[in-house]
Amino acid sequence: MGCAERHFPAVSGERRVSGWGGARRGRGGRRRRWQPAGTHAAPRPAWPAALPPLGGDGTMPFDFRRFDIYRKVPKDLTQPTYTGAIISICCCLFILFLFLSELTGFITTEVVNELYVDDPDKDSGGKIDVSLNISLPNLHCELVGLDIQDEMGRHEVGHIDNSMKIPLNNGVGCRFEGQFSINKVPGNFHVSTHSATAQPQNPDMTHIIHKLSFGDTLQVQNVHGAFNALGGADRLTSNPLASHDYILKIVPTVYEDKSGKQRYSYQYTVANKEYVAYSHTGRIIPAIWFRYDLSPITVKYTERRQPLYRFITTICAIIGGTFTVAGILDSCIFTASEAWKKIQLGKMH
């Protein structure tokens, strides 16, 4: 016996269907699955509007945004706190302070020194220029002379080239200014009365040294060397008949600026002694001796500026490191405060 066919009343806009598993067509001719009365079908999910369109062959095109490692978090999912605000302000101020410090260091020229063994000024012909300025307030100018001698056999008495004598105290004293050259071998030059036509009975060698320098004059703010170590030496209160020995150790010095230009000068250390010297005839003939020797060590000063790539690297390290440490600190404080709140709520219950 065949199964009887049930008939349901037709609904406006729908066709009559037969059987429980039949389908019905809605308005517009679209076929829909029948559902019992009182039930509602779950809504079909909508397609995301931001998805890229499919290609002509139905494949998904390449999305360049998948390389984004800095994914954005909506503001609704973040929670501001007073502690985080304080840490953020302190973090920004700290970064600003470090940035200004690094910027100052980047702009400022740095002077780096190094030591090496060599003769830096090989084009000088084995000579060193010397500048001497000395005052003898109790010795007449006609008695003052400069003598030069060294181990290469040079012995010059009464050097007068590029020198000048200025009377002091109405002709009683004398100021000697001279520029001369010495060989790069141990030797000495001295101010004395040896070149005078007649030796005085009691020559007074009390003096003031205004300047004694070797090589070019370096006036660089960042270099504090002993280029004029005897400048300002005052021996006015010493024994008038005493001789003075200044033992100099000359150190070659090179200064190279940012453009690569080099200037050659010499620093020196000094030791001195005072004594009374007698000649073979028994007379006292004082003098002011400058005995020198050269050091094999050369000092080189070089102007340098911090490279741009190092400055950028330092700034990135400052910003990244500060934000990382501040984030860790803020996270620890927030976690501790939340845990404390949970403990307090547990005690209340």
mmCIF file of C-alpha atoms in Angstrom, residues 332-346:
data_model
loop_
_atom_site.group_PDB
_atom_site.id
_atom_site.type_symbol
_atom_site.label_atom_id
_atom_site.label_comp_id
_atom_site.label_asym_id
_atom_site.label_seq_id
_atom_site.Cartn_x
_atom_site.Cartn_y
_atom_site.Cartn_z
ATOM 1 C CA CYS A 332 55.670 44.319 36.063
ATOM 2 C CA ILE A 333 53.946 47.121 37.954
ATOM 3 C CA PHE A 334 50.608 46.467 36.241
ATOM 4 C CA THR A 335 50.803 42.711 36.893
ATOM 5 C CA ALA A 336 51.671 43.280 40.541
ATOM 6 C CA SER A 337 48.806 45.749 41.006
ATOM 7 C CA GLU A 338 46.293 43.375 39.407
ATOM 8 C CA ALA A 339 47.493 40.532 41.601
ATOM 9 C CA TRP A 340 47.169 42.763 44.675
ATOM 10 C CA LYS A 341 43.614 43.668 43.715
ATOM 11 C CA LYS A 342 42.692 39.989 43.382
ATOM 12 C CA ILE A 343 44.173 39.280 46.798
ATOM 13 C CA GLN A 344 42.188 42.114 48.335
ATOM 14 C CA LEU A 345 38.961 40.873 46.686
ATOM 15 C CA GLY A 346 39.639 37.387 47.993
#
